[in-house]
Coordinates of C-alpha atoms and ligand atoms in Angstrom, one line a residue:
M26 CA -0.1 0.0 0.0
R27 CA 2.9 2.3 0.9
K28 CA 4.5 1.6 -2.3
Y29 CA 1.4 2.7 -4.4
A30 CA 1.3 5.9 -2.3
V31 CA 5.0 6.8 -3.2
L32 CA 4.1 6.0 -6.7
V33 CA 1.1 8.2 -6.9
I34 CA 3.2 11.2 -5.3
V35 CA 6.0 10.8 -7.8
I36 CA 3.6 10.7 -10.6
V37 CA 1.5 13.7 -9.3
G38 CA 4.7 15.6 -8.6
S39 CA 6.1 15.1 -12.1
C40 CA 2.9 16.4 -13.5
L41 CA 2.8 19.4 -11.5
L42 CA 6.6 20.1 -12.3
F43 CA 5.8 19.9 -15.9
L44 CA 2.7 22.0 -15.8
T45 CA 4.2 24.8 -13.8
G46 CA 7.2 25.1 -16.0
Y47 CA 10.0 23.6 -13.6
N48 CA 11.0 21.2 -16.3
Q49 CA 14.3 23.1 -17.1
Q50 CA 15.2 21.2 -20.4
D51 CA 16.1 23.0 -23.4
K52 CA 13.4 23.3 -25.8
K53 CA 13.8 23.8 -29.6
V54 CA 11.8 26.7 -31.1
H55 CA 11.6 27.1 -35.0
M56 CA 11.5 30.6 -35.9
P57 CA 12.3 30.8 -39.6
D58 CA 11.0 34.4 -40.2
M59 CA 12.3 36.1 -37.1
L60 CA 15.4 38.4 -37.4
S61 CA 18.1 38.2 -34.9
F62 CA 19.6 41.5 -33.4
A63 CA 22.9 41.3 -31.4
H64 CA 22.2 43.7 -28.5
R65 CA 25.1 45.8 -28.1
G66 CA 26.8 43.4 -30.1
A67 CA 27.1 40.0 -28.8
S68 CA 27.3 41.4 -25.2
S69 CA 26.8 38.1 -23.3
V70 CA 30.3 37.1 -24.7
A71 CA 32.2 40.2 -25.3
P72 CA 32.1 43.8 -23.8
E73 CA 29.0 45.7 -24.9
N74 CA 29.3 48.1 -27.9
T75 CA 32.8 47.2 -28.7
R76 CA 34.4 46.0 -31.9
A77 CA 35.0 42.6 -30.2
A78 CA 31.2 42.3 -29.5
F79 CA 30.2 43.4 -32.9
A80 CA 32.8 40.9 -34.6
K81 CA 31.2 38.1 -32.3
G82 CA 27.7 39.0 -33.3
V83 CA 28.6 38.6 -37.0
E84 CA 30.6 35.3 -36.1
L85 CA 27.4 34.1 -34.4
Q86 CA 25.3 34.9 -37.5
A87 CA 23.1 37.6 -36.1
D88 CA 21.0 39.3 -39.0
F89 CA 21.8 42.7 -37.3
L90 CA 24.2 44.5 -34.8
E91 CA 22.5 46.8 -32.3
C92 CA 24.4 49.7 -31.1
D93 CA 23.9 52.9 -29.0
V94 CA 25.2 56.4 -30.1
H95 CA 26.0 59.6 -28.4
L96 CA 27.9 62.7 -29.5
S97 CA 31.4 63.5 -28.1
K98 CA 32.5 67.1 -27.1
D99 CA 33.8 67.8 -30.3
G100 CA 30.7 66.7 -32.1
E101 CA 31.8 63.1 -33.2
L102 CA 29.2 60.3 -33.2
V103 CA 30.6 57.6 -30.7
I104 CA 29.2 54.3 -29.6
M105 CA 28.5 53.6 -26.0
H106 CA 25.5 52.8 -24.0
D107 CA 25.3 55.1 -20.9
D108 CA 25.7 58.9 -21.1
R109 CA 28.6 58.5 -18.7
V110 CA 31.8 56.5 -19.2
D111 CA 32.0 55.1 -15.7
R112 CA 30.5 51.8 -16.1
T113 CA 32.1 50.6 -19.1
T114 CA 35.7 52.4 -19.0
N115 CA 38.5 53.1 -16.6
A116 CA 37.3 56.8 -16.4
S117 CA 34.7 59.0 -14.9
G118 CA 32.4 61.6 -16.3
Y119 CA 30.0 62.3 -19.3
I120 CA 30.9 61.3 -22.8
S121 CA 29.8 65.0 -23.8
D122 CA 32.7 66.3 -21.8
F123 CA 35.5 64.2 -23.6
T124 CA 36.8 64.8 -27.2
L125 CA 37.1 61.9 -29.6
A126 CA 40.8 61.9 -29.1
E127 CA 40.3 61.8 -25.2
L128 CA 37.5 59.0 -25.5
R129 CA 40.0 56.8 -27.7
Q130 CA 42.4 56.8 -24.8
L131 CA 39.8 55.0 -22.6
D132 CA 39.9 51.2 -22.2
V133 CA 36.3 49.8 -23.0
G134 CA 37.2 46.3 -22.6
S135 CA 38.9 45.7 -19.1
T136 CA 35.8 46.4 -16.9
Y137 CA 34.3 43.4 -18.8
S138 CA 37.2 41.1 -18.6
K139 CA 41.2 41.5 -18.9
E140 CA 40.9 39.3 -22.0
F141 CA 39.6 42.4 -23.6
A142 CA 42.0 44.9 -22.3
G143 CA 42.9 47.8 -24.7
E144 CA 39.6 47.7 -26.6
S145 CA 38.9 51.3 -27.6
I146 CA 35.7 53.1 -28.4
M147 CA 34.4 53.0 -31.9
T148 CA 32.8 55.9 -33.8
L149 CA 29.5 55.3 -35.9
D150 CA 31.5 56.1 -39.0
E151 CA 34.0 53.2 -38.2
L152 CA 31.2 50.7 -37.5
L153 CA 29.7 51.5 -40.8
E154 CA 33.1 51.1 -42.5
E155 CA 33.9 47.9 -40.8
F156 CA 30.6 46.1 -40.7
Y157 CA 28.1 47.6 -43.1
H158 CA 29.0 45.2 -45.8
Q159 CA 28.8 42.1 -43.5
V160 CA 25.6 42.5 -41.6
G161 CA 22.4 44.8 -40.8
L162 CA 23.0 47.7 -38.4
L163 CA 20.4 48.7 -35.8
I164 CA 21.5 52.2 -34.5
E165 CA 19.9 53.6 -31.3
L166 CA 20.1 57.3 -30.8
K167 CA 20.5 57.9 -26.9
N168 CA 19.0 61.0 -25.6
P169 CA 19.0 62.8 -28.8
Q170 CA 17.5 65.7 -27.3
A171 CA 20.7 66.4 -25.3
Y172 CA 22.6 66.5 -28.6
P173 CA 21.0 69.1 -30.9
G174 CA 21.9 68.4 -34.5
I175 CA 22.7 64.7 -34.0
E176 CA 20.1 63.7 -36.6
E177 CA 21.6 65.8 -39.2
K178 CA 25.0 64.2 -38.6
V179 CA 23.7 60.7 -38.8
A180 CA 21.8 61.7 -41.9
T181 CA 24.9 63.2 -43.6
L182 CA 26.9 60.0 -42.6
L183 CA 24.3 57.8 -44.0
L184 CA 23.9 59.8 -47.2
G185 CA 27.4 58.3 -48.0
Y186 CA 25.7 54.8 -48.3
E187 CA 23.8 54.5 -51.4
D188 CA 21.6 51.5 -50.2
V189 CA 20.4 51.9 -46.5
S190 CA 17.9 49.0 -46.8
S191 CA 20.2 47.1 -44.1
I192 CA 20.3 50.0 -41.6
I193 CA 17.5 50.8 -39.1
L194 CA 17.7 53.9 -37.0
Q195 CA 15.9 53.6 -33.5
S196 CA 15.2 55.8 -30.4
F197 CA 13.0 56.1 -27.4
D198 CA 12.7 59.7 -28.5
V199 CA 9.6 59.8 -31.1
E200 CA 10.1 63.3 -32.3
S201 CA 13.8 62.4 -33.3
M202 CA 12.7 59.3 -35.1
R203 CA 10.1 61.4 -37.1
K204 CA 12.9 63.9 -38.0
M205 CA 15.1 61.1 -39.0
H206 CA 12.2 59.9 -41.4
E207 CA 11.8 63.4 -42.9
L208 CA 15.5 63.8 -43.4
L209 CA 16.0 60.4 -45.1
P210 CA 12.7 58.9 -46.1
D211 CA 14.3 55.8 -47.4
L212 CA 15.8 54.9 -44.1
Q213 CA 13.7 52.5 -41.8
V214 CA 13.2 54.0 -38.4
G215 CA 11.9 52.4 -35.2
V216 CA 10.3 53.9 -32.1
L217 CA 11.4 52.2 -28.6
I218 CA 8.2 51.9 -26.3
R219 CA 9.1 52.5 -22.7
P220 CA 7.6 49.8 -20.2
T221 CA 5.4 52.5 -18.7
D222 CA 4.0 53.5 -21.9
S223 CA 3.4 50.0 -23.4
F224 CA -0.3 50.3 -23.9
L225 CA -0.5 52.2 -27.3
S226 CA -4.0 53.5 -28.4
A227 CA -5.2 52.9 -32.0
K228 CA -4.6 56.6 -32.6
S229 CA -0.9 56.4 -31.5
I230 CA -0.3 53.1 -33.4
E231 CA -1.7 54.8 -36.6
D232 CA 0.6 57.9 -35.9
L233 CA 3.7 55.8 -35.2
T234 CA 3.2 53.5 -38.1
S235 CA 2.8 56.6 -40.4
F236 CA 6.7 57.2 -40.4
A237 CA 8.2 54.3 -38.2
T238 CA 8.6 50.8 -39.8
F239 CA 9.3 49.2 -36.4
I240 CA 7.6 49.6 -33.0
N241 CA 9.8 48.0 -30.4
F242 CA 9.0 46.7 -26.9
N243 CA 10.7 45.2 -23.8
V244 CA 9.1 41.5 -24.3
S245 CA 7.7 41.7 -20.6
F246 CA 5.5 44.6 -21.5
I247 CA 3.6 43.4 -24.7
N248 CA 1.3 40.8 -25.8
K249 CA 0.0 39.3 -28.9
R250 CA -3.0 41.6 -29.3
M251 CA -0.7 44.7 -29.4
V252 CA 1.5 42.9 -31.9
D253 CA -1.6 42.0 -34.1
K254 CA -2.7 45.7 -33.8
I255 CA 0.6 47.0 -35.2
H256 CA 0.7 44.5 -37.9
A257 CA -2.8 45.3 -39.0
Q258 CA -1.5 48.9 -39.4
G259 CA 1.5 47.5 -41.7
G260 CA 4.0 47.9 -38.8
K261 CA 6.6 45.7 -37.6
V262 CA 7.6 44.7 -34.0
L263 CA 11.0 43.9 -32.4
V264 CA 11.2 42.8 -28.8
W265 CA 14.2 42.8 -26.4
S266 CA 15.1 41.7 -23.0
K267 CA 18.2 41.7 -21.1
K268 CA 17.2 38.9 -18.5
D269 CA 14.1 37.1 -19.6
K270 CA 15.2 33.5 -20.6
R271 CA 12.0 33.1 -22.4
L272 CA 12.5 35.9 -24.9
L273 CA 12.6 33.6 -27.8
A274 CA 9.8 31.5 -27.0
K275 CA 7.7 34.5 -26.2
A276 CA 8.6 36.2 -29.2
H277 CA 7.5 33.2 -31.2
K278 CA 4.1 33.1 -29.5
Y279 CA 3.5 36.6 -30.0
G280 CA 4.5 36.5 -33.7
V281 CA 7.0 39.5 -33.7
D282 CA 9.4 40.3 -36.5
G283 CA 12.6 40.1 -34.6
V284 CA 14.4 39.7 -31.2
I285 CA 17.0 42.0 -29.9
T286 CA 19.2 39.8 -27.5
D287 CA 22.6 39.8 -26.0
F288 CA 22.8 36.1 -27.2
S289 CA 23.0 34.5 -23.8
N290 CA 20.4 31.9 -25.4
W291 CA 21.9 32.4 -28.9
P292 CA 20.5 30.8 -32.1
T293 CA 22.4 27.9 -33.3
N294 CA 23.6 28.0 -36.9
D295 CA 20.4 26.8 -38.5
P296 CA 16.9 28.4 -37.9
I297 CA 16.1 26.3 -35.0
Y298 CA 17.1 28.3 -31.9
L299 CA 17.5 26.8 -28.5
V300 CA 15.9 28.4 -25.5
Q301 CA 15.4 27.4 -22.0
E302 CA 11.7 27.5 -20.4
Ligands
G3P429 O1 17.2 47.9 -28.7 C1 16.5 47.9 -27.5 C2 17.4 48.1 -26.3 O2 18.7 48.4 -26.8 C3 16.9 49.3 -25.6 O3 17.5 49.1 -24.3 O4 19.0 50.2 -22.6 O5 19.7 48.2 -24.0 O6 19.5 50.5 -25.0 P1 18.9 49.6 -24.0
CA430 CA1 20.2 50.0 -27.1

């Protein structure tokens, strides 16, 4: 009798574990039509927004490299995430208080790992020169309102590229992206939606999709209904997450057009992606 009780407990327990998602086995998800974007480069395996992370993104066969852009004190377009250099370099202060020559002296690799000591900051110009012909580029303008004229500088740089179909500009700043669209109508732009603003009314979807090709969300703040509404207006949706291990599975479930990921759960070389649930 005791044997049967134990057996029943084991079977019921296993069913509960399975139903509650505690089954930690890798699951394969097929996502043939979904684009992959290496968030700040392949930033789970190399220091974010560096040449090394971008090269790794290409090696891992990302469709696009995502990067963040600011202006230096002397007006150069430079690649870094934060508006201060403290977290990712051996120095302290606002990027906008350093000239490009000064920024080039900073080590952007060592805070991640000694293995990357000596990595130096890239300009947007250099990123385009080195990677434009290899992979798509998703360029985020960080706090563009703090850098008057940044849209014109980016437009002038991109005018040097006849075909901009493999480049996307994005920002949390809607007006900045509206301006980019006016400056370069052929360029695809994306609007990043803050988690606190994730419910978009029909009117705002209509307004955003009138100039933006992409409307991009943190994966934890979107649902399939919102994706369907944006698709119905002709827009596309990208989702990102830094921590959610279910990013790829959710993206697949919601039917979005691409995932922006640091590649901690990175796709294999074929369209079958591995994801932990
Ligand atoms: O591309 C989406 C994502 O990059 C936005 O967040 O903070 O990583 O720039 P953040
Ligand atoms: Ca970004």
